[in-house]
Tab-separated table of C-alpha atoms in Angstrom:
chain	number	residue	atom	x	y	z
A	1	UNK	CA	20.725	38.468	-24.974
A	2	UNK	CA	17.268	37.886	-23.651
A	3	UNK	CA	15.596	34.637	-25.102
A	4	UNK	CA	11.529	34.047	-24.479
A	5	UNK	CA	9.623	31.233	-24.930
A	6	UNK	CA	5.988	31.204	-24.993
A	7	UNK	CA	4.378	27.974	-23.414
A	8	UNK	CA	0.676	28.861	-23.237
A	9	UNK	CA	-0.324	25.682	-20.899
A	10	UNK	CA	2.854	25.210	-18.779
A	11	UNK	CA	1.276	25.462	-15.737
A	12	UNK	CA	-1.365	22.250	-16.563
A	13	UNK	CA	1.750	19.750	-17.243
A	14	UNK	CA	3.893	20.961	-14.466
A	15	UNK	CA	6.660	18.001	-14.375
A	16	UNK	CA	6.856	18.620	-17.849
A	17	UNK	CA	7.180	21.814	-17.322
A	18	UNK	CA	10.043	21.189	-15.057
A	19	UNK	CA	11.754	18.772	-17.151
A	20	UNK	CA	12.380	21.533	-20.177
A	21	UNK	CA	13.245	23.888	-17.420
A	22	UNK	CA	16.156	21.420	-17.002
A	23	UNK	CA	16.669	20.798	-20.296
A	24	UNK	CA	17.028	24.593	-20.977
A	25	UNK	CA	19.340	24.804	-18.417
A	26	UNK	CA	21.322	22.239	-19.735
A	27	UNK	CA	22.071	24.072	-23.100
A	28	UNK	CA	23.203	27.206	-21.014
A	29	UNK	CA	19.811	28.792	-21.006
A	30	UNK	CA	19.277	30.414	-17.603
A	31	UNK	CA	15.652	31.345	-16.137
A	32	UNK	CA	15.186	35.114	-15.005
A	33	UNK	CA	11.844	35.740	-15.377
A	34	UNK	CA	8.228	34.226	-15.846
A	35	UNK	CA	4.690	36.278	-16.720
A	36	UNK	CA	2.205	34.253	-15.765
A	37	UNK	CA	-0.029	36.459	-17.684
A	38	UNK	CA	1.584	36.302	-21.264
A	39	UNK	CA	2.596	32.682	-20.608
A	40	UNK	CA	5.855	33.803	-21.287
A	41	UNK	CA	9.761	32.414	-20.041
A	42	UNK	CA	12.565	34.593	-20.301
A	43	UNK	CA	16.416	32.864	-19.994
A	44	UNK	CA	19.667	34.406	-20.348
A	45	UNK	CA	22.960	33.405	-21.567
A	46	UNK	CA	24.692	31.108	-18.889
A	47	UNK	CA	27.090	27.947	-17.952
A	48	UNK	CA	25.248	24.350	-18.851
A	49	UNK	CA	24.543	23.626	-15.884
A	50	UNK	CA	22.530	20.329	-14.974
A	51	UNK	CA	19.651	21.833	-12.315
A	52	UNK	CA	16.399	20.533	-10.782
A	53	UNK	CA	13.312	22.974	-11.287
A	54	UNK	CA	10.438	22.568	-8.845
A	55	UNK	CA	7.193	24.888	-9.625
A	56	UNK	CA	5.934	25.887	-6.454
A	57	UNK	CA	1.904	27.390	-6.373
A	58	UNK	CA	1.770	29.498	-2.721
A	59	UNK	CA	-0.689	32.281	-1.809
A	60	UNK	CA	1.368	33.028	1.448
A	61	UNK	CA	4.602	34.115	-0.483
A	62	UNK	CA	6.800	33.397	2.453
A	63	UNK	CA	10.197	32.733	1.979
A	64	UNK	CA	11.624	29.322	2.074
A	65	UNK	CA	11.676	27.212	4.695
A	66	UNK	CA	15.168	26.928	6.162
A	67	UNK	CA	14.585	23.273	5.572
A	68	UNK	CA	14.335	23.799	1.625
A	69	UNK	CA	17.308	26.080	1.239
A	70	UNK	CA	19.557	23.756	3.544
A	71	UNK	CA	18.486	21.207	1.149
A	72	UNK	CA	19.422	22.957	-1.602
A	73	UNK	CA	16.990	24.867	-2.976
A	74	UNK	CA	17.118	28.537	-3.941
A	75	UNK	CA	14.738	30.765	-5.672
A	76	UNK	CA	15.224	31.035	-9.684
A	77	UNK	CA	11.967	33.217	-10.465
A	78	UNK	CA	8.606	34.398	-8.954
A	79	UNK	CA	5.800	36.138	-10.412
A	80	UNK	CA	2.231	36.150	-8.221
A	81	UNK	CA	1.696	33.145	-6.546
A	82	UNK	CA	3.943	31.004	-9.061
A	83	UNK	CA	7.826	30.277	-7.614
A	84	UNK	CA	10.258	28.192	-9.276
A	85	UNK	CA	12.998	26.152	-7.177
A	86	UNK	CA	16.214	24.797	-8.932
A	87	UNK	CA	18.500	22.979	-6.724
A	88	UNK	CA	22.298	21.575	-8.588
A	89	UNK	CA	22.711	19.073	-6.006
A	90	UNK	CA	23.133	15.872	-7.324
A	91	UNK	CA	21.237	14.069	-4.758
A	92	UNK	CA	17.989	15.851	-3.480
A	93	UNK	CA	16.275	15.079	-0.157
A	94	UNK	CA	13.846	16.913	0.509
A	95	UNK	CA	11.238	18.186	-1.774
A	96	UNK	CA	8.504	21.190	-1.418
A	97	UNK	CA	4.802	20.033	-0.892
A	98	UNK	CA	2.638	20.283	-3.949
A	99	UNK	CA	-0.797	20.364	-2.115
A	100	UNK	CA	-1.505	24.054	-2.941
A	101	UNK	CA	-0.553	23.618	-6.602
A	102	UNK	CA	-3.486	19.986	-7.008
A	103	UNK	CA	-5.681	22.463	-5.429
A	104	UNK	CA	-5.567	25.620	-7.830
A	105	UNK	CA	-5.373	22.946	-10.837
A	106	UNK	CA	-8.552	21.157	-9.562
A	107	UNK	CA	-10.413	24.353	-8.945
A	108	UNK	CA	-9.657	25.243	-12.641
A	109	UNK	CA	-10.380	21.587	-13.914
A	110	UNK	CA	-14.041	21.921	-12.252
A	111	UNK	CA	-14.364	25.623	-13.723
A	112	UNK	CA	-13.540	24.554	-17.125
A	113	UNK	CA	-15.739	21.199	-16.480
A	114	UNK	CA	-18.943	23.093	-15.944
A	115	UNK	CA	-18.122	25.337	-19.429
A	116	UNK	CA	-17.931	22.502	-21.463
A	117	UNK	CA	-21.276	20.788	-19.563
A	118	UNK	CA	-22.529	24.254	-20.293
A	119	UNK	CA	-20.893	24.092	-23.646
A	120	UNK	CA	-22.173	20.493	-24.229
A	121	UNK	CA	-25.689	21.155	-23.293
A	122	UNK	CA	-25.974	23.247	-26.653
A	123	UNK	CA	-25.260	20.465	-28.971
A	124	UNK	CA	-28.842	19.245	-27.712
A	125	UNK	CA	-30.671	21.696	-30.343
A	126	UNK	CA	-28.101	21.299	-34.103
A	127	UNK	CA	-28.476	17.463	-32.979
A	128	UNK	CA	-32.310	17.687	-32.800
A	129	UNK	CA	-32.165	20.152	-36.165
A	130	UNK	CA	-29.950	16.790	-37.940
A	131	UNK	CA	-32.433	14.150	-36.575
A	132	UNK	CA	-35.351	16.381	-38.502
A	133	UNK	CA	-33.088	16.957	-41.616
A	134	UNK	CA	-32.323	12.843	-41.169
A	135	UNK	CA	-36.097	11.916	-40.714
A	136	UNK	CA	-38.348	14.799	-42.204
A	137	UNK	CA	-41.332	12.460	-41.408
A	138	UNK	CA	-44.168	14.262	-43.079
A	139	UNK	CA	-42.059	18.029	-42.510
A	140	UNK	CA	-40.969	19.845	-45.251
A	141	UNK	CA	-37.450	21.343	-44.129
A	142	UNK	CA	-35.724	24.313	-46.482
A	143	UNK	CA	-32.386	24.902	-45.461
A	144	UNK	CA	-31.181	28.879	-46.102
A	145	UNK	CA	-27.825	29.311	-47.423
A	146	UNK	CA	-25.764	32.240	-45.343
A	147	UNK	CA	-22.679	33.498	-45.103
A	148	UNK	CA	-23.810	33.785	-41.211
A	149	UNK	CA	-23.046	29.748	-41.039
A	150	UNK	CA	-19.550	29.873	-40.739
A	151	UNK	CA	-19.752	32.291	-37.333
A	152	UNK	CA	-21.855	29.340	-36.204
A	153	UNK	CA	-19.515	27.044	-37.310
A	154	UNK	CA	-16.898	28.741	-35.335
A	155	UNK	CA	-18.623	28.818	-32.408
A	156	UNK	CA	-19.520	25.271	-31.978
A	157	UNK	CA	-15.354	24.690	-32.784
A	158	UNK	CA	-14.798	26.497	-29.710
A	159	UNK	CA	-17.353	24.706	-28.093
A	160	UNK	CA	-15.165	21.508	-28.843
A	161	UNK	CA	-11.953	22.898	-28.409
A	162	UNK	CA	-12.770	23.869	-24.278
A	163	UNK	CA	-14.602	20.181	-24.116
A	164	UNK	CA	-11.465	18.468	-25.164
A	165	UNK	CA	-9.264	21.163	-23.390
A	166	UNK	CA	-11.286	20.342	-20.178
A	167	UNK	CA	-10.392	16.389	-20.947
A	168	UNK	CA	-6.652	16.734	-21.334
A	169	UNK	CA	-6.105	19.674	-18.145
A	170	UNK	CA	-8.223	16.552	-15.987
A	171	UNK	CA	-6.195	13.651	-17.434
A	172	UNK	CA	-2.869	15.746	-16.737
A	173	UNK	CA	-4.004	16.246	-13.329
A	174	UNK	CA	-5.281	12.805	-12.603
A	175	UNK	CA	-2.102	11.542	-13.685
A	176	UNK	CA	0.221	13.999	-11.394
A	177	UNK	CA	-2.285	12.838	-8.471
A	178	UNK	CA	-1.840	9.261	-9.011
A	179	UNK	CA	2.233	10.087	-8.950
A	180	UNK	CA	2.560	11.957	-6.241
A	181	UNK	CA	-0.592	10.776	-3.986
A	182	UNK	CA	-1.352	7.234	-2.905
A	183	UNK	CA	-5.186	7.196	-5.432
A	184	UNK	CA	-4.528	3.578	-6.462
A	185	UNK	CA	-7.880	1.701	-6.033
A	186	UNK	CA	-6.820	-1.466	-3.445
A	187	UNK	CA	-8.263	-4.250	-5.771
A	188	UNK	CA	-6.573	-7.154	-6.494
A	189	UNK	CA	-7.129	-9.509	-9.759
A	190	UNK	CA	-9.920	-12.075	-8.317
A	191	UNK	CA	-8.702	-15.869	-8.286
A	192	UNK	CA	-11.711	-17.329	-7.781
A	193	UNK	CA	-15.110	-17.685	-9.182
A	194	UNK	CA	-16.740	-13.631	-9.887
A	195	UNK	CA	-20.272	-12.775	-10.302
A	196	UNK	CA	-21.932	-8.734	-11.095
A	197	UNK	CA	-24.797	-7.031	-9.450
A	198	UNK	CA	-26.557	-3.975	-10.259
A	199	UNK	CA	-27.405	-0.950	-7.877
A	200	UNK	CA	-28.382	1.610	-10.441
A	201	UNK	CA	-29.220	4.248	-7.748
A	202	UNK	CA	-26.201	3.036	-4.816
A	203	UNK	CA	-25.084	6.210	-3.996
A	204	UNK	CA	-28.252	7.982	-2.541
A	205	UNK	CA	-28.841	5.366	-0.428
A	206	UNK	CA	-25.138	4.589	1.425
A	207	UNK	CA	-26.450	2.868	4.703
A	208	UNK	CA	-28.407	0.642	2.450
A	209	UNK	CA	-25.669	-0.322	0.321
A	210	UNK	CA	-23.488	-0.554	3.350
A	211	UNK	CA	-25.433	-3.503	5.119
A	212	UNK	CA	-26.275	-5.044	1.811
A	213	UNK	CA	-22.607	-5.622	1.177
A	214	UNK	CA	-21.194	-6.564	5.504
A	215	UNK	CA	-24.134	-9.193	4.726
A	216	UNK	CA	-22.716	-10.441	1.131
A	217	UNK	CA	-18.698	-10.736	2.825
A	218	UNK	CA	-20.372	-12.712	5.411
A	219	UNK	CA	-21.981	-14.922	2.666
A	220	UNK	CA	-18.552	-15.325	1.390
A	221	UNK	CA	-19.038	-12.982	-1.582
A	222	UNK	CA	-16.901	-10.177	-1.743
A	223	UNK	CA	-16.818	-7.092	-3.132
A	224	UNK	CA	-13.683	-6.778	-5.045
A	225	UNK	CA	-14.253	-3.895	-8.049
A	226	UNK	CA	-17.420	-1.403	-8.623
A	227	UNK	CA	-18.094	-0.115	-12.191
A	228	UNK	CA	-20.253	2.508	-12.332
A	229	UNK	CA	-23.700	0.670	-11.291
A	230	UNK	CA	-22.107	-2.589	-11.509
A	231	UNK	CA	-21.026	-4.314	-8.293
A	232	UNK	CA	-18.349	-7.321	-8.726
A	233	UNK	CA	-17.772	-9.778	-6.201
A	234	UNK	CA	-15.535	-12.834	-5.786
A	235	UNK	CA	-16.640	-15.712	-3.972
A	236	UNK	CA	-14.780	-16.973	-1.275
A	237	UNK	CA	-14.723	-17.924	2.423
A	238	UNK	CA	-16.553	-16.073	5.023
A	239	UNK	CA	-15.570	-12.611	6.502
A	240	UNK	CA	-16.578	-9.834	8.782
A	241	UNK	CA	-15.962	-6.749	6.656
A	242	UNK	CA	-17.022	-3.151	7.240
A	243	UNK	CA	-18.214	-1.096	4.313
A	244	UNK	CA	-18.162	2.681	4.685
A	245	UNK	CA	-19.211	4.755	1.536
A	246	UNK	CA	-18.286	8.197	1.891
A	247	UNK	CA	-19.027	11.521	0.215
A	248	UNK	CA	-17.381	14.740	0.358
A	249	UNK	CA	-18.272	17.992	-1.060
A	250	UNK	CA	-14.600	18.253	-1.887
A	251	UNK	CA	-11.537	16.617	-0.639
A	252	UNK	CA	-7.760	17.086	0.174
A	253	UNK	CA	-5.045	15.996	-1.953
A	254	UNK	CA	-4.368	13.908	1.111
A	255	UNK	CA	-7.889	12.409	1.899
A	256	UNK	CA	-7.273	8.846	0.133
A	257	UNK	CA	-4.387	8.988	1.791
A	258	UNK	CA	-5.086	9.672	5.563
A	259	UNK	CA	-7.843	6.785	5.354
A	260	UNK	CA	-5.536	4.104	3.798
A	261	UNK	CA	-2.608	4.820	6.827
A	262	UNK	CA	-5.527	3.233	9.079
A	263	UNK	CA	-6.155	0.448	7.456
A	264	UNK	CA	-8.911	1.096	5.204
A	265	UNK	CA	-8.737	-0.263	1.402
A	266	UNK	CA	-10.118	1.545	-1.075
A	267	UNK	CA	-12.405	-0.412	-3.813
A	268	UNK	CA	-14.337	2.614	-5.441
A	269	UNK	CA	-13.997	6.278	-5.662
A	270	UNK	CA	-15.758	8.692	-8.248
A	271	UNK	CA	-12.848	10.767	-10.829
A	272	UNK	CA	-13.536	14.555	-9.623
A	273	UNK	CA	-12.232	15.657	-6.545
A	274	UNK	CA	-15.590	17.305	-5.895
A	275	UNK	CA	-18.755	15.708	-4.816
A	276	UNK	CA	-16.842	12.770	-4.358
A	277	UNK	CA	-17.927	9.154	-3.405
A	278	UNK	CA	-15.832	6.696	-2.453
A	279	UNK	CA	-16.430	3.109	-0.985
A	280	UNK	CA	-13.859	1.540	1.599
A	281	UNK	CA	-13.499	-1.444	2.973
A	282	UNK	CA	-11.983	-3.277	6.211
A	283	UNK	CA	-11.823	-6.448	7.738
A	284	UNK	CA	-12.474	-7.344	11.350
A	285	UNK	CA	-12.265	-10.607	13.500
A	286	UNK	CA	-15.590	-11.270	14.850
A	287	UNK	CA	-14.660	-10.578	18.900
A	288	UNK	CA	-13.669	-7.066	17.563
A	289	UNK	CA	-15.595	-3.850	17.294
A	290	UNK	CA	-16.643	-3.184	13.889
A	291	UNK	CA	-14.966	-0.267	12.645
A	292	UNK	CA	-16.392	3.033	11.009
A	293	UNK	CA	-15.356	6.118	9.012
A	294	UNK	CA	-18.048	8.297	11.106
A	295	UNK	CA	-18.492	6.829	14.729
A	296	UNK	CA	-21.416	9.052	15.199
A	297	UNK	CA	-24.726	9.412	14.048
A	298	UNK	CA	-24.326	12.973	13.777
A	299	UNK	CA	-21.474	12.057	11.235
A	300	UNK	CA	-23.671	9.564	9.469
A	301	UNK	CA	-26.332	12.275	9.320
A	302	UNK	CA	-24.539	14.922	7.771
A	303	UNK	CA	-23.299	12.582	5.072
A	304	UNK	CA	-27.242	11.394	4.546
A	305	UNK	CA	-28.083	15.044	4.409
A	306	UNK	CA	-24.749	15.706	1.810
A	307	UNK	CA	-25.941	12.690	-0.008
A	308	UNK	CA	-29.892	14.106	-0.249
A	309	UNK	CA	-28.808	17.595	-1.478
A	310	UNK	CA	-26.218	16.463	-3.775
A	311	UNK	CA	-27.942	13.579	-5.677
A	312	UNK	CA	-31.606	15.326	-5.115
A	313	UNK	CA	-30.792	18.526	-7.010
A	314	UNK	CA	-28.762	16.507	-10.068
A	315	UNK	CA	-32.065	14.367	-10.153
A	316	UNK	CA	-34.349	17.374	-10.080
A	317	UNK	CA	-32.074	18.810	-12.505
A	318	UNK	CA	-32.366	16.053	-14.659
A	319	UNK	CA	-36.438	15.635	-14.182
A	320	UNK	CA	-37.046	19.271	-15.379
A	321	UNK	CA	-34.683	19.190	-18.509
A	322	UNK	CA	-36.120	15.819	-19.637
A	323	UNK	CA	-39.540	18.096	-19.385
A	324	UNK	CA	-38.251	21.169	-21.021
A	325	UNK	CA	-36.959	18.385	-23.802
A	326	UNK	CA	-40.761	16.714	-24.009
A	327	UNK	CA	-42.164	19.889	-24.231
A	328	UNK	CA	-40.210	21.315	-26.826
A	329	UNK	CA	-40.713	18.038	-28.847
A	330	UNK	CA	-44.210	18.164	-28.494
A	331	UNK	CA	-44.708	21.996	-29.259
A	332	UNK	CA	-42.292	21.546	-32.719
A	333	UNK	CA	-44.384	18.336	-33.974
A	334	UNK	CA	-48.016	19.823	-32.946
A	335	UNK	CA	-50.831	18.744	-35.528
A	336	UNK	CA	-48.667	16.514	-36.972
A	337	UNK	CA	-48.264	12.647	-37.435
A	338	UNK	CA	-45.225	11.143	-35.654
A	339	UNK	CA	-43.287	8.783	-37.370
A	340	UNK	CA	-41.926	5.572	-35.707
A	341	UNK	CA	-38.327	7.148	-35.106
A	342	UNK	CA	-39.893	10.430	-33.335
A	343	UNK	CA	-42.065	7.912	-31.425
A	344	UNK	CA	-39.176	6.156	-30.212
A	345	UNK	CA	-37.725	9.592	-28.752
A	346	UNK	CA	-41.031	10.264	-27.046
A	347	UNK	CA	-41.117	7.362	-25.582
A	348	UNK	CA	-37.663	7.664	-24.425
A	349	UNK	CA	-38.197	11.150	-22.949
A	350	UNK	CA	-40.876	10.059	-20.769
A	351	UNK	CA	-39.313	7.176	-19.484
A	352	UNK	CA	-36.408	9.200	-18.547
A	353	UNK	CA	-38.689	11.354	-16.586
A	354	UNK	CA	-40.514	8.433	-14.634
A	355	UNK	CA	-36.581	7.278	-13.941
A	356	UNK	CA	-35.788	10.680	-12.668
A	357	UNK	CA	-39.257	11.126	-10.591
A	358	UNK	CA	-38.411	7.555	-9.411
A	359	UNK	CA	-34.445	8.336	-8.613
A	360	UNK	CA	-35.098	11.705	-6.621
A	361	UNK	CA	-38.142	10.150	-4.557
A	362	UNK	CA	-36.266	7.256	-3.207
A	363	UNK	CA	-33.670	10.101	-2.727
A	364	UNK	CA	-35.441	11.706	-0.402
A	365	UNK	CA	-37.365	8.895	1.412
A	366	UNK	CA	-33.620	7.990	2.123
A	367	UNK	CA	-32.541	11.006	3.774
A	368	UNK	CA	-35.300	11.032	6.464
A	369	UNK	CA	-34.807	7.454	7.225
C-alpha cells in the first residue's frame, strides 16, 4: 500500500523536513519516492526503523562521495536536483555540505522579496484613496457599490499572503544559516559607560566611515553594536583598531566565515545575502602593520565603484518615485484648497526628495574621491 503526503513548503523548513522524515520512518513508513513538482511524498509499508534523513540540493547529480557512503549514507529518493540521504547508524560522522541547498533557498528568498516590494508598492494608491475618504477636505467622494470589489479584495489578499510568505521562507532561512554557519555578530554586552552616534548615509561613503571610527578606538571609544544609522560605542582605554566595511553584490554561505578564521570580528552586517554590507573589526599593536580586507587600491576601488552603483540607483530610485508621488498629488488636488493634513504630506514629499537629491549627490562625490 502506497501512502502520500502532500507537504507544499517542505523544501523551505528543511530540518523539519528531515525530522518527520524520521518520524515517518519510525512508525514503519518507508520513503520511495518524492515529486518535487506536486509537493508530494510517497512511503511504503516497512520495519520501524529509527533513520537519519539528510535533503541534499545538487545540480551535478553525481553519485556519492565514497566518503558519505562509508559513513553511512545511502540514497533513499531523488527527483531533479533534490536527493534524500538516510543513514541507521547510531553515531554519524560525517555529514553532506549544505552550501548548494542556502544558495537555491536564497535565490528564491530574493525572487519572492522583490514580488512582495513589487506587491507592496501597490498599497501606495487604496492607502492614498483611505487618506481622501479619511480627510475629504473640501472633495466630495461617492463611493460605487460593485460586485467587482471582492476580485479586488482578493487580489490585495494575495498581495499579503506572498508579503508574509516572503517573511517566513527568509526567517526559516536566516535561522538554518545561523545553525549551520558561524553569522553570529561578535559583540559583547558593553561594561562600561555607552554613548550613540548617527551616520544616516554610512554606507556610501565606507573610507569615510572607516577613518572616522580607527580615530574614535584611538580616542578610547569603541564601536561595539551598529543599528541601522545608529553607531554605539563603549568607552574605554585606547586602541589601534582597523575598520573594514565591506560590500558584496552577493556572498557565499561561507563568507562570514572565511573572514572570522583570520581574526576579523564582525560588529555589523545587513540581513540579505545580496548587496550585502558588513563592518569588521580588528585590533593591532601599534609596531604592527595595520591590517585590511582589500590590500589594494584596486580592491578598495571596486568596492567604491560597487558602493556608487548600488546605493546611487536605490537613491535615484527613490528621488523619481517621491516625484511621480508629488506629481500625482498635485495633479489629483489641482484648483483646490489643501487642508492642513494634505499640507503635511506635501511637505513631506518634498523633503523626501531634497533627502534623496542630497543622499545620491554625496553618493557620487564619494565614488570619484
Amino acid at each position: 500500500m502506497i501512502l502520500r503526503k502532500w507537504r507544499p513548503f517542505w523544501s523551505y523548513d528543511i530540518e523539519k523536513t528531515e525530522r518527520w522524515l524520521s518520524e515517518m520512518t519510525s512508525k514503519g513508513n518507508k520513503l520511495i519516492e518524492i515529486n518535487r513538482m506536486t509537493r508530494l511524498f510517497s512511503f511504503t509499508n516497512g520495519a520501524h526503523e529509527n533513520i537519519k534523513y539528510h535533503i541534499e540540493y545538487n545540480k551535478n547529480k553525481n553519485q556519492l562521495p565514497e566518503t558519505l557512503t562509508n559513513a553511512g549514507w545511502s540514497q533513499a529518493a531523488i527527483d531533479g536536483n533534490w536527493r534524500i540521504l538516510e543513514n541507521g547508524e547510531k553515531q554519524i560522522s560525517l555529514y553532506p555540505t549544505r552550501d548548494e541547498l542556502v544558495k537555491r533557498n536564497r535565490l528564491h528568498s530574493n525572487i519572492l522579496t522583490w514580488i512582495s516590494i513589487y506587491y507592496g508598492l501597490q498599497f501606495i494608491m487604496p492607502i492614498m484613496m483611505l487618506l481622501h475618504i479619511l480627510f475629504p477636505g473640501d472633495t466630495n467622494i461617492n463611493i460605487e457599490s460593485s460586485p467587482l470589489w471582492i476580485l479586488t479584495f482578493l487580489y490585495f489578499l494575495q498581495v499579503i499572503g506572498v508579503i508574509i510568505l516572503t517573511i517566513h521562507m527568509t526567517r526559516k532561512l536566516r535561522t538554518f544559516e545561523r545553525k549551520h554557519y558561524d553569522l553570529e555578530f561578535d559583540v559583547q554586552e558593553p561594561i562600561g559607560k555607552t554613548f550613540s552616534k548617527w551616520s544616516p548615509n554610512w554606507t556610501a561613503e565606507p573610507d569615510v566611515i572607516e577613518q572616522w571610527l580607527e580615530e574614535m578606538a584611538l580616542k578610547g571609544q569603541h564601536l561595539v553594536k551598529v543599528q541601522g544609522v545608529r553607531f554605539i560605542f563603549e568607552k574605554g582605554a585606547p586602541k589601534h583598531t582597523a575598520y573594514s566595511i565591506d560590500f558584496q553584490w552577493k556572498t557565499s554561505p561561507s563568507y562570514i566565515e572565511i573572514h572570522k578564521n583570520v581574526g576579523w570580528s564582525l560588529l555589523y552586517a545587513s540581513s540579505q545575502s545580496f548587496l550585502k554590507t558588513a563592518i569588521w573589526a580588528k585590533s593591532f599593536e601599534e609596531d604592527e602593520t595595520k591590517p585590511q580586507l582589500d590590500y589594494d587600491m584596486d580592491g578598495r576601488r571596486a568596492r567604491n565603484k560597487k558602493v556608487l552603483i548600488a546605493q546611487g540607483s536605490s537613491h535615484l530610485l527613490l528621488l523619481l518615485f517621491t516625484i511621480f508621488a508629488m506629481w500625482i498629488y498635485l495633479d489629483s488636488h489641482t484648483g483646490m484648497s489643501l487642508a492642513f493634513h494634505n499640507r503635511l504630506i506635501l511637505g513631506g514629499i518634498v523633503v523626501a526628495i531634497f533627502i534623496q537629491i542630497y543622499r545620491l549627490t554625496r553618493t557620487v562625490l564619494f565614488s570619484f574621491k
